mmCIF file of C-alpha atoms in Angstrom:
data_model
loop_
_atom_site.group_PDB
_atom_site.id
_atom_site.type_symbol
_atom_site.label_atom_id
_atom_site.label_comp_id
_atom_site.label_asym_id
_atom_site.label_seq_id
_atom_site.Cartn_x
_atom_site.Cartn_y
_atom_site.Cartn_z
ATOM 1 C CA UNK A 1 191.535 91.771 34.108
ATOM 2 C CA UNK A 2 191.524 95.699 34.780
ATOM 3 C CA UNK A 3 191.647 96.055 30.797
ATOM 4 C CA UNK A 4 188.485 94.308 30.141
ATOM 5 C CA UNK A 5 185.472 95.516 29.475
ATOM 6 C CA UNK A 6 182.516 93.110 29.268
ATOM 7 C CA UNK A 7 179.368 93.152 27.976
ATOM 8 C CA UNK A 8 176.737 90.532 28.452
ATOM 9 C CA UNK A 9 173.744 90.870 25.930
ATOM 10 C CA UNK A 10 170.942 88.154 25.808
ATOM 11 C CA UNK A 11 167.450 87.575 24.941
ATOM 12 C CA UNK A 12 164.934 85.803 27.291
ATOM 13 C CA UNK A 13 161.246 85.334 26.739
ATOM 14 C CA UNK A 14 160.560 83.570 29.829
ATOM 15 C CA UNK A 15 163.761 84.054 31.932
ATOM 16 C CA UNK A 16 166.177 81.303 31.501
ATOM 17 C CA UNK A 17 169.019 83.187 29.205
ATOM 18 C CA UNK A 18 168.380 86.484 31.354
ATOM 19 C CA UNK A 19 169.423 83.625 34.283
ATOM 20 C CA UNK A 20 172.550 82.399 32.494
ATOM 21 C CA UNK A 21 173.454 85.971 31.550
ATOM 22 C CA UNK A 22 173.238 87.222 35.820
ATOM 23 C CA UNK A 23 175.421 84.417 36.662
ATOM 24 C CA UNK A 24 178.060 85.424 33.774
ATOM 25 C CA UNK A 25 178.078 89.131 35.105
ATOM 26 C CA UNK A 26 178.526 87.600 38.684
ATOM 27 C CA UNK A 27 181.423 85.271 37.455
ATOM 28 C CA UNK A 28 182.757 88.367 35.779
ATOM 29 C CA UNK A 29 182.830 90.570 38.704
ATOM 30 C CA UNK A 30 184.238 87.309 41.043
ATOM 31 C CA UNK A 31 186.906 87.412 38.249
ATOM 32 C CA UNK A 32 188.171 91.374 38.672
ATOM 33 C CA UNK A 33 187.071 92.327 35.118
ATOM 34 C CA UNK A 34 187.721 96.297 34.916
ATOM 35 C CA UNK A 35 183.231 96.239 33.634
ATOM 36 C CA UNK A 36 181.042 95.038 33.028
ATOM 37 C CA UNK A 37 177.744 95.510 31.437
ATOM 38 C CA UNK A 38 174.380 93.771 31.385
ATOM 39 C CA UNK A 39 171.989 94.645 28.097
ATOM 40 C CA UNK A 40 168.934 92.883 27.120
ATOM 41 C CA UNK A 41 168.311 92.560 23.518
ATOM 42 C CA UNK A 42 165.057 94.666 22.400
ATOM 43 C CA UNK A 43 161.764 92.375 22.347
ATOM 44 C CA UNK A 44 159.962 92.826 19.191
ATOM 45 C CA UNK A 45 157.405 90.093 19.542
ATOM 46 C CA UNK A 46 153.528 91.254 19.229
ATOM 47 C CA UNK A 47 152.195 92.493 22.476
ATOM 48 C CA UNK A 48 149.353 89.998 21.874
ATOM 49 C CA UNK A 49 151.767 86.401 21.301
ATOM 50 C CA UNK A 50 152.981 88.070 24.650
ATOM 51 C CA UNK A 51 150.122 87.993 26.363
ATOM 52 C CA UNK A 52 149.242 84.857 25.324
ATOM 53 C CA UNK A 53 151.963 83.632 27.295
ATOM 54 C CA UNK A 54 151.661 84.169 31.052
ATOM 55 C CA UNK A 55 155.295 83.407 31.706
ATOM 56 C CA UNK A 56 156.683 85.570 28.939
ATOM 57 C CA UNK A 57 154.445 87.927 30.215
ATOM 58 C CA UNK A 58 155.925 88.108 33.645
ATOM 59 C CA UNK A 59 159.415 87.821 32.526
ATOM 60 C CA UNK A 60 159.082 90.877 29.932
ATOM 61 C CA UNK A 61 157.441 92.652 33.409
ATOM 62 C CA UNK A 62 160.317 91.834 35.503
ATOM 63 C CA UNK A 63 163.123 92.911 33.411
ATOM 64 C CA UNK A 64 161.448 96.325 31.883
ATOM 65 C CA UNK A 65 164.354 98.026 33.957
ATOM 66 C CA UNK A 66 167.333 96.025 32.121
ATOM 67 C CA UNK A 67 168.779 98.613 29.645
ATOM 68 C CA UNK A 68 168.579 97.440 26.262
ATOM 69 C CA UNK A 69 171.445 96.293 24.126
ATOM 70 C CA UNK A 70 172.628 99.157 21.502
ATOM 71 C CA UNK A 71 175.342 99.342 18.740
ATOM 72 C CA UNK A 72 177.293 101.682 21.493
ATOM 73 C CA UNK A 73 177.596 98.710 23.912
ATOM 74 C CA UNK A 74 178.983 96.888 21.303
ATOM 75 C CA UNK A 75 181.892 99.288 20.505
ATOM 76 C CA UNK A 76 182.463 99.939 23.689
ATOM 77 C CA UNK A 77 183.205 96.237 24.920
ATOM 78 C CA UNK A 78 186.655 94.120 24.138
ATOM 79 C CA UNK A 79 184.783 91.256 25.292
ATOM 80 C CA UNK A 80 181.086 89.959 24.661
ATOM 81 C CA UNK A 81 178.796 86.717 26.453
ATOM 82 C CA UNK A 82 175.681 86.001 24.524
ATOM 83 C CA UNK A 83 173.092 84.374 25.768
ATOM 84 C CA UNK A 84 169.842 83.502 23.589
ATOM 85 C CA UNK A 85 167.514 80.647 23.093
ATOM 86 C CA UNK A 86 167.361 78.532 20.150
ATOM 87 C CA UNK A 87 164.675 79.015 17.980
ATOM 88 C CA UNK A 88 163.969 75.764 15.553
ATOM 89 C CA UNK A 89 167.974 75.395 15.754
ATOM 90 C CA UNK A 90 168.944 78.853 15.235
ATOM 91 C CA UNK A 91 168.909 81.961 16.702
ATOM 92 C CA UNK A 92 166.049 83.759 17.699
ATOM 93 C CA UNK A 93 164.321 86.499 14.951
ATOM 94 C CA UNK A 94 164.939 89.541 18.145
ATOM 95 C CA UNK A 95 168.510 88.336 18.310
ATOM 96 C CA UNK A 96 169.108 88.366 15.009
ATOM 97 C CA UNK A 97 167.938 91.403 14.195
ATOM 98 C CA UNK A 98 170.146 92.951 16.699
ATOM 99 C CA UNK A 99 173.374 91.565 14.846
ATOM 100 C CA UNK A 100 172.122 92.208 11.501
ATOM 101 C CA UNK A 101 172.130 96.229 12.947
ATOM 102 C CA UNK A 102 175.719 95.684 13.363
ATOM 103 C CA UNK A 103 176.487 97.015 9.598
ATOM 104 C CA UNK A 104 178.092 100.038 10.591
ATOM 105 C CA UNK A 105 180.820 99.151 13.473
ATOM 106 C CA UNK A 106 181.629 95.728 11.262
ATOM 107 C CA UNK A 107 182.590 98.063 7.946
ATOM 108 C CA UNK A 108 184.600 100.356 9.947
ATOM 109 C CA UNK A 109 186.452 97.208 11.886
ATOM 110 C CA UNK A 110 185.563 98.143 15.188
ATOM 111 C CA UNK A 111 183.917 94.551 16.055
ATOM 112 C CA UNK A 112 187.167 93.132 14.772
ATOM 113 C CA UNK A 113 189.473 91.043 17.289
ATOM 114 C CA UNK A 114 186.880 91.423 19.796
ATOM 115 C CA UNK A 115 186.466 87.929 22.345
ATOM 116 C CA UNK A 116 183.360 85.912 22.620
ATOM 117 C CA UNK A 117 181.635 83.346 23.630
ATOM 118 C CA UNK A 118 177.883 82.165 23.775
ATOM 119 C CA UNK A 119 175.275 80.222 25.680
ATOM 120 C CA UNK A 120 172.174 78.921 25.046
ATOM 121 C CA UNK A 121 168.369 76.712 25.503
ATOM 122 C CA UNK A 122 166.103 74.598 24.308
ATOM 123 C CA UNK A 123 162.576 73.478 25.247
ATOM 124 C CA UNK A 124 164.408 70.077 25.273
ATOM 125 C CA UNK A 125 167.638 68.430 25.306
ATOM 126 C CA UNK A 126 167.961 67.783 21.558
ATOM 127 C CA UNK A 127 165.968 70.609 20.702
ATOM 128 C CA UNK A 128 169.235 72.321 18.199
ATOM 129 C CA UNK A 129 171.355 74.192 21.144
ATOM 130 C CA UNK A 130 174.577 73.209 19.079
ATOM 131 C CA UNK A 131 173.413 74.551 15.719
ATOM 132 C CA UNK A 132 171.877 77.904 17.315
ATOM 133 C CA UNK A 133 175.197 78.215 19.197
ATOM 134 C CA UNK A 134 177.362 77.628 15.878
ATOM 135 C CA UNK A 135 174.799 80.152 13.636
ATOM 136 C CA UNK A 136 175.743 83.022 16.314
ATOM 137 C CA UNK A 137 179.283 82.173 15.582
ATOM 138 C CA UNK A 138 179.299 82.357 12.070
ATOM 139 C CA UNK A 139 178.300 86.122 12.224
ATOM 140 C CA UNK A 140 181.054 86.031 14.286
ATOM 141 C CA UNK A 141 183.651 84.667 12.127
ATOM 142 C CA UNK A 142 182.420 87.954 9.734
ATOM 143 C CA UNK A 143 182.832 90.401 12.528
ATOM 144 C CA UNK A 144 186.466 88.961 12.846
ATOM 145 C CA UNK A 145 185.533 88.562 16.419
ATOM 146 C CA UNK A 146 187.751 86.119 18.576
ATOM 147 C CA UNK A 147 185.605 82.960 19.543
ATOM 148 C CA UNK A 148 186.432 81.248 22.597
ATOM 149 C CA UNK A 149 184.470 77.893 23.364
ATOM 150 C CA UNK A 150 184.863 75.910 26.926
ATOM 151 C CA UNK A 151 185.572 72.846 24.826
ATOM 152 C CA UNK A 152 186.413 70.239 27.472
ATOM 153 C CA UNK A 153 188.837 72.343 29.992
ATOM 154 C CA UNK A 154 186.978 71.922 32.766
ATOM 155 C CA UNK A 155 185.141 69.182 34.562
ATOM 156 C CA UNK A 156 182.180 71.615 35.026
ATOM 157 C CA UNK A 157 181.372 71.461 31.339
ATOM 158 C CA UNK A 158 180.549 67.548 31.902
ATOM 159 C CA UNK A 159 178.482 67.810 34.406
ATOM 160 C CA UNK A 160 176.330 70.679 32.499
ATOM 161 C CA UNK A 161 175.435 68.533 29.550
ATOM 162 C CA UNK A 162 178.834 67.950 27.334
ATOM 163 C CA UNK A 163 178.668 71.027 25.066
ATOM 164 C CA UNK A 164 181.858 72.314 23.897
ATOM 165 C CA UNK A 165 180.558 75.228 22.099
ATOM 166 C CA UNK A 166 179.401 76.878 25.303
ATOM 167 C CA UNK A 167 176.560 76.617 27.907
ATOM 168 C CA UNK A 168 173.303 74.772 26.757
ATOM 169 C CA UNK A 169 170.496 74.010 29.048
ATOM 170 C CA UNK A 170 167.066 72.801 28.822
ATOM 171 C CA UNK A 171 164.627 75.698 29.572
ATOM 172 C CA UNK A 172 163.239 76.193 32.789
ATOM 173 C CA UNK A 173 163.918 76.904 36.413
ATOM 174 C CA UNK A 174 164.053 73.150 37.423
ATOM 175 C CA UNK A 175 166.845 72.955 34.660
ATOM 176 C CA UNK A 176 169.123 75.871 35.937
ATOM 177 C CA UNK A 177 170.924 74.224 38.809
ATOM 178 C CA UNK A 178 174.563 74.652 40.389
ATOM 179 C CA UNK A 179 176.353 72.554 38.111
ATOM 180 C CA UNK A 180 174.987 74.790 35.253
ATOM 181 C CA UNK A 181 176.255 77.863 37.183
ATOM 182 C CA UNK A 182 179.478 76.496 37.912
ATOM 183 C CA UNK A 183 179.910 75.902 33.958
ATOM 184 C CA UNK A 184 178.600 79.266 33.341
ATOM 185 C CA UNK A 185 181.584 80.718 35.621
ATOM 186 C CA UNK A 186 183.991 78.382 34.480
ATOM 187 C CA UNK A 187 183.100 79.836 30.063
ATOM 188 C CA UNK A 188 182.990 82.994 31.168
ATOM 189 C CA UNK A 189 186.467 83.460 32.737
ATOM 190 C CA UNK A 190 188.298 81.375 30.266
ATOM 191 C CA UNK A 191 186.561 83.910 27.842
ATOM 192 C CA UNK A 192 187.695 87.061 29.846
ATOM 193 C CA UNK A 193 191.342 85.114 30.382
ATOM 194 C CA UNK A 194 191.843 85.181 26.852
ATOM 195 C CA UNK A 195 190.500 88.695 26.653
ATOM 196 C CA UNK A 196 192.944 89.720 28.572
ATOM 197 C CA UNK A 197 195.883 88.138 27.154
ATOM 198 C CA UNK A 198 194.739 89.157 23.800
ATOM 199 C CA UNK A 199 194.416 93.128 25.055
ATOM 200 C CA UNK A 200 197.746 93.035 26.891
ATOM 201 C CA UNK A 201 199.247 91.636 23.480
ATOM 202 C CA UNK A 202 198.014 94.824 21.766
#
């Protein structure tokens, strides 16, 4: 895994992707992956729907030190984790706008052949995790990027919920237990095992 280089970029308003995403840089570094990276997507929400919010508030307070994702992160990875909640069964507007920057490295190729995987939340357990996970992999399936799901490999993924596209939760602390973590560790180095294989290939 000394090839791969790994960057995990999410978006949290209230903490529960920016959770998934610190277990997937722990399961990365468990794993022996050459780097890894940990980026939070810009937030572009008004400073007033913000404060409206006291735990988005907190969150954006506690994480002001996590670097934030740039197209330079993106072009420097072979590997990527998303992580981002699902807004009305898509992705959310900050998210998005961070992939629809990604103009430049996709026309040049550079996001091409690149391996990925995402993760995800809802206010609820029906509340469109699937569809928000299979928008992000549409723009995906432009890039050219290589998407690897957990499907069913593992036990773990049962015992998280049953999604095959990748992690899903329900938001909240209450929510993020060890069975969630142990199917965040098990995506995450199936993702960086194909990674590898696929750099070694080259």
């Amino acid at each position: 895994m000394k090839d791969v280089k790994l960057a995990v970029i999410y978006y949290s308003s209230t903490g529960t992707n920016h959770q998934l995403a610190q277990w997937a840089v722990e399961a990365a570094k468990e794993a022996g992956v050459g780097e890894v990276r940990l980026r939070k997507v810009k937030e572009i929400a008004p400073k007033e729907a913000i404060a409206e919010n006291e735990d988005w508030k907190k969150h954006v307070e506690a994480t002001k030190d996590v670097e934030e994702a740039t197209m330079d992160d993106l072009e420097w990875a072979n590997a990527y984790i998303f992580s981002a909640p699902t807004r009305y069964g898509n992705l959310p507007s900050q998210f998005k706008q961070f992939l629809d920057m990604t103009g430049g490295l996709w026309s040049s190729g550079k996001l091409a052949n690149k391996v990925m995987s995402g993760m995800t939340s809802a206010a609820n357990p029906h509340g469109g995790q699937e569809s928000t996970l299979l928008s992000l992999y549409k723009t995906m399936h432009h890039w050219g990027a290589l998407v690897v799901t957990p499907g069913y490999t593992d036990e773990a993924m049962f015992k998280a919920g049953g999604n095959p596209y990748g992690v899903s939760v329900t938001a909240g602390k209450n929510h993020l237990n060890e069975q969630i973590k142990a199917a965040v560790n098990h995506q995450v180095k199936r993702t960086l095992q194909i990674a590898d294989l696929i750099i070694k290939g080259k």
